[in-house]
PDB file of C-alpha atoms and ligand atoms in Angstrom:
ATOM      1  CA  MET A   1     191.739-175.599  41.923  1.00 75.00           C
ATOM      2  CA  ASP A   2     191.751-179.054  40.941  1.00 80.00           C
ATOM      3  CA  ASP A   3     187.801-179.699  41.095  1.00 94.00           C
ATOM      4  CA  CYS A   4     186.670-176.188  39.370  1.00 98.00           C
ATOM      5  CA  ILE A   5     185.126-176.158  36.194  1.00 98.00           C
ATOM      6  CA  PHE A   6     186.566-172.815  35.341  1.00 98.00           C
ATOM      7  CA  CYS A   7     190.027-173.055  36.287  1.00 98.00           C
ATOM      8  CA  LYS A   8     189.770-176.545  33.662  1.00 98.00           C
ATOM      9  CA  ILE A   9     188.493-174.051  31.072  1.00 98.00           C
ATOM     10  CA  ILE A  10     191.074-171.730  31.648  1.00 98.00           C
ATOM     11  CA  ASN A  11     193.999-174.292  31.381  1.00 97.00           C
ATOM     12  CA  GLY A  12     192.243-175.859  28.073  1.00 97.00           C
ATOM     13  CA  GLU A  13     191.176-179.091  30.020  1.00 97.00           C
ATOM     14  CA  ILE A  14     187.317-178.273  29.437  1.00 97.00           C
ATOM     15  CA  PRO A  15     186.793-176.781  25.625  1.00 98.00           C
ATOM     16  CA  SER A  16     184.756-173.287  25.766  1.00 98.00           C
ATOM     17  CA  ASP A  17     183.718-170.906  22.800  1.00 98.00           C
ATOM     18  CA  ILE A  18     186.510-168.081  23.619  1.00 98.00           C
ATOM     19  CA  VAL A  19     185.553-164.551  23.373  1.00 98.00           C
ATOM     20  CA  TYR A  20     188.253-162.856  24.645  1.00 98.00           C
ATOM     21  CA  GLU A  21     191.619-163.771  26.506  1.00 98.00           C
ATOM     22  CA  ASP A  22     194.679-162.280  27.932  1.00 98.00           C
ATOM     23  CA  GLU A  23     197.232-163.343  30.695  1.00 98.00           C
ATOM     24  CA  ASN A  24     194.917-162.418  33.599  1.00 98.00           C
ATOM     25  CA  VAL A  25     191.417-162.308  31.957  1.00 98.00           C
ATOM     26  CA  LEU A  26     189.212-165.006  30.278  1.00 98.00           C
ATOM     27  CA  ALA A  27     185.761-164.688  28.478  1.00 98.00           C
ATOM     28  CA  PHE A  28     183.859-167.460  26.990  1.00 98.00           C
ATOM     29  CA  LYS A  29     180.159-168.210  25.834  1.00 98.00           C
ATOM     30  CA  ASP A  30     178.091-169.521  28.841  1.00 98.00           C
ATOM     31  CA  ILE A  31     177.098-173.235  27.871  1.00 98.00           C
ATOM     32  CA  ASN A  32     173.415-172.444  28.791  1.00 98.00           C
ATOM     33  CA  PRO A  33     172.380-169.271  27.841  1.00 97.00           C
ATOM     34  CA  GLN A  34     169.859-167.207  29.386  1.00 95.00           C
ATOM     35  CA  MET A  35     169.821-164.790  26.808  1.00 95.00           C
ATOM     36  CA  PRO A  36     170.774-164.807  22.883  1.00 96.00           C
ATOM     37  CA  ILE A  37     174.168-163.214  24.113  1.00 98.00           C
ATOM     38  CA  HIS A  38     175.279-164.736  27.413  1.00 98.00           C
ATOM     39  CA  ILE A  39     179.237-164.219  27.980  1.00 98.00           C
ATOM     40  CA  LEU A  40     180.979-164.883  31.042  1.00 98.00           C
ATOM     41  CA  ILE A  41     184.024-162.896  32.292  1.00 98.00           C
ATOM     42  CA  ILE A  42     186.310-164.674  34.703  1.00 98.00           C
ATOM     43  CA  PRO A  43     189.993-163.897  36.397  1.00 98.00           C
ATOM     44  CA  LYS A  44     192.282-166.418  35.776  1.00 98.00           C
ATOM     45  CA  LYS A  45     193.397-166.184  39.249  1.00 98.00           C
ATOM     46  CA  HIS A  46     191.293-168.645  41.175  1.00 98.00           C
ATOM     47  CA  ILE A  47     188.785-166.513  43.672  1.00 98.00           C
ATOM     48  CA  GLU A  48     185.560-167.860  44.676  1.00 98.00           C
ATOM     49  CA  SER A  49     183.213-164.922  44.660  1.00 98.00           C
ATOM     50  CA  ILE A  50     182.862-161.517  44.988  1.00 98.00           C
ATOM     51  CA  ILE A  51     183.170-161.541  48.970  1.00 98.00           C
ATOM     52  CA  ASP A  52     186.459-163.347  48.481  1.00 98.00           C
ATOM     53  CA  LEU A  53     188.158-160.648  46.616  1.00 98.00           C
ATOM     54  CA  LYS A  54     191.087-158.791  48.822  1.00 98.00           C
ATOM     55  CA  SER A  55     192.585-155.285  48.246  1.00 98.00           C
ATOM     56  CA  GLU A  56     195.532-156.509  46.019  1.00 98.00           C
ATOM     57  CA  ASP A  57     192.590-157.753  43.308  1.00 98.00           C
ATOM     58  CA  GLU A  58     191.545-154.246  43.007  1.00 98.00           C
ATOM     59  CA  THR A  59     193.519-153.861  39.467  1.00 98.00           C
ATOM     60  CA  LEU A  60     192.234-157.218  38.427  1.00 98.00           C
ATOM     61  CA  VAL A  61     188.685-156.600  39.189  1.00 98.00           C
ATOM     62  CA  GLY A  62     189.142-153.013  37.021  1.00 98.00           C
ATOM     63  CA  LYS A  63     190.532-154.943  34.182  1.00 98.00           C
ATOM     64  CA  ILE A  64     187.403-157.551  34.003  1.00 98.00           C
ATOM     65  CA  PHE A  65     185.107-154.194  33.966  1.00 98.00           C
ATOM     66  CA  THR A  66     187.456-152.879  30.984  1.00 98.00           C
ATOM     67  CA  VAL A  67     187.356-156.021  29.221  1.00 98.00           C
ATOM     68  CA  ILE A  68     183.292-156.010  29.560  1.00 98.00           C
ATOM     69  CA  ASN A  69     183.283-152.537  28.115  1.00 98.00           C
ATOM     70  CA  SER A  70     185.489-153.579  25.304  1.00 98.00           C
ATOM     71  CA  ILE A  71     183.774-156.674  24.344  1.00 98.00           C
ATOM     72  CA  ALA A  72     180.171-155.129  24.712  1.00 98.00           C
ATOM     73  CA  ARG A  73     181.718-152.569  21.795  1.00 98.00           C
ATOM     74  CA  ASP A  74     183.272-155.407  19.769  1.00 98.00           C
ATOM     75  CA  ILE A  75     179.694-157.262  19.461  1.00 97.00           C
ATOM     76  CA  GLY A  76     177.280-154.176  19.038  1.00 97.00           C
ATOM     77  CA  ILE A  77     175.654-154.332  22.232  1.00 97.00           C
ATOM     78  CA  ASP A  78     177.151-150.836  23.607  1.00 97.00           C
ATOM     79  CA  LYS A  79     174.226-148.973  22.301  1.00 96.00           C
ATOM     80  CA  THR A  80     171.357-151.265  22.982  1.00 96.00           C
ATOM     81  CA  GLY A  81     172.298-152.505  26.394  1.00 96.00           C
ATOM     82  CA  PHE A  82     173.236-155.373  28.593  1.00 97.00           C
ATOM     83  CA  ARG A  83     173.297-156.308  31.992  1.00 96.00           C
ATOM     84  CA  VAL A  84     176.266-157.525  33.891  1.00 98.00           C
ATOM     85  CA  ILE A  85     175.359-159.938  36.748  1.00 97.00           C
ATOM     86  CA  SER A  86     177.645-161.547  39.534  1.00 98.00           C
ATOM     87  CA  ASN A  87     175.928-164.121  41.605  1.00 98.00           C
ATOM     88  CA  CYS A  88     177.485-164.643  45.108  1.00 98.00           C
ATOM     89  CA  GLY A  89     176.983-167.144  47.518  1.00 97.00           C
ATOM     90  CA  GLU A  90     174.005-169.961  47.835  1.00 96.00           C
ATOM     91  CA  ASN A  91     170.909-167.797  48.150  1.00 96.00           C
ATOM     92  CA  ALA A  92     171.965-165.832  44.828  1.00 97.00           C
ATOM     93  CA  GLY A  93     172.225-169.194  43.462  1.00 95.00           C
ATOM     94  CA  GLN A  94     176.001-169.163  42.650  1.00 98.00           C
ATOM     95  CA  THR A  95     176.558-172.622  41.157  1.00 98.00           C
ATOM     96  CA  VAL A  96     180.224-172.473  40.263  1.00 98.00           C
ATOM     97  CA  LYS A  97     182.742-171.060  42.686  1.00 98.00           C
ATOM     98  CA  HIS A  98     185.106-169.312  40.578  1.00 98.00           C
ATOM     99  CA  LEU A  99     184.337-165.596  40.466  1.00 98.00           C
ATOM    100  CA  HIS A 100     182.605-164.673  37.336  1.00 98.00           C
ATOM    101  CA  PHE A 101     180.364-161.656  35.949  1.00 98.00           C
ATOM    102  CA  HIS A 102     177.481-162.661  33.549  1.00 98.00           C
ATOM    103  CA  ILE A 103     176.995-160.518  30.272  1.00 98.00           C
ATOM    104  CA  LEU A 104     173.107-160.806  29.229  1.00 97.00           C
ATOM    105  CA  ALA A 105     172.159-159.023  26.153  1.00 97.00           C
ATOM    106  CA  GLY A 106     170.224-159.663  22.826  1.00 94.00           C
ATOM    107  CA  GLU A 107     166.189-158.855  23.768  1.00 91.00           C
ATOM    108  CA  LYS A 108     164.488-156.328  26.251  1.00 89.00           C
ATOM    109  CA  MET A 109     164.549-158.103  29.564  1.00 83.00           C
ATOM    110  CA  GLY A 110     162.626-158.189  32.518  1.00 79.00           C
ATOM    111  CA  GLU A 111     163.576-158.067  36.330  1.00 68.00           C
ATOM    112  CA  LYS A 112     164.399-161.259  36.646  1.00 64.00           C
ATOM    113  CA  ILE A 113     166.799-163.652  34.383  1.00 63.00           C
ATOM    114  CA  ILE A 114     169.405-165.343  36.404  1.00 66.00           C
TER     115      ILE A 114
HETATM  116  P1  LIG B 201     176.248-169.101  38.467  1.00 93.68           P
HETATM  117  O1  LIG B 201     174.787-169.638  38.414  1.00 93.68           O
HETATM  118  O2  LIG B 201     177.241-169.718  39.209  1.00 93.68           O
HETATM  119  O3  LIG B 201     176.134-167.621  38.547  1.00 93.68           O
HETATM  120  O4  LIG B 201     176.594-169.269  36.933  1.00 93.68           O
HETATM  121  C1  LIG B 201     177.364-170.266  36.691  1.00 93.68           C
HETATM  122  C2  LIG B 201     177.353-170.221  34.974  1.00 93.68           C
HETATM  123  O5  LIG B 201     178.325-171.308  34.450  1.00 93.68           O
HETATM  124  C3  LIG B 201     175.966-170.765  34.528  1.00 93.68           C
HETATM  125  O6  LIG B 201     175.316-169.907  33.668  1.00 93.68           O
HETATM  126  C4  LIG B 201     176.326-171.874  33.625  1.00 93.68           C
HETATM  127  O7  LIG B 201     175.466-172.321  32.537  1.00 93.68           O
HETATM  128  C5  LIG B 201     177.545-171.726  33.361  1.00 93.68           C
HETATM  129  N1  LIG B 201     178.492-173.052  33.045  1.00 93.68           N
HETATM  130  C6  LIG B 201     178.604-173.859  34.012  1.00 93.68           C
HETATM  131  N2  LIG B 201     179.535-174.911  33.240  1.00 93.68           N
HETATM  132  C7  LIG B 201     180.014-174.462  32.228  1.00 93.68           C
HETATM  133  C8  LIG B 201     180.912-175.124  31.529  1.00 93.68           C
HETATM  134  O8  LIG B 201     181.551-176.329  31.363  1.00 93.68           O
HETATM  135  N3  LIG B 201     180.982-174.519  29.933  1.00 93.68           N
HETATM  136  C9  LIG B 201     180.682-173.121  30.032  1.00 93.68           C
HETATM  137  N4  LIG B 201     180.890-172.232  28.576  1.00 93.68           N
HETATM  138  N5  LIG B 201     179.574-172.354  30.544  1.00 93.68           N
HETATM  139  C10 LIG B 201     179.188-173.356  32.051  1.00 93.68           C
HETATM  140 ZN1  LIG B 202     188.587-171.959  39.490  1.00 93.68          ZN
END
């Protein structure tokens, strides 16, 4: 997708602070962190949001959550805890139309973060 910010991050057109990368998944630090730790995990395939997922994407979504598990252990938030959020659509406040999961951690959180 030519006008997608996250596709541009995937192909290196826009620089990012990469935390994890494999052939299907990329994780990088959010440019405007809402918590001390704020990482975004995205599929390299352009999928707009959760509502656009197809059955063929099941393995990919499973992989994303395995990566979240692995990043959480690597950066040491597996014991203290963290939140995973995916905003879907306008009323949820989704601003980037490329499926992404926020990992938020680093301090005790209330109900509303993002
Ligand atoms: P949404 O509001 O769609 O759930 O989340 C989009 C997230 O992408 C926001 O937290 C925003 O700060 C982040 N973001 C937007 N543009 C960029 C960018 O160019 N680089 C990085 N690293 N994060 C971005
Ligand atoms: Zn995209």
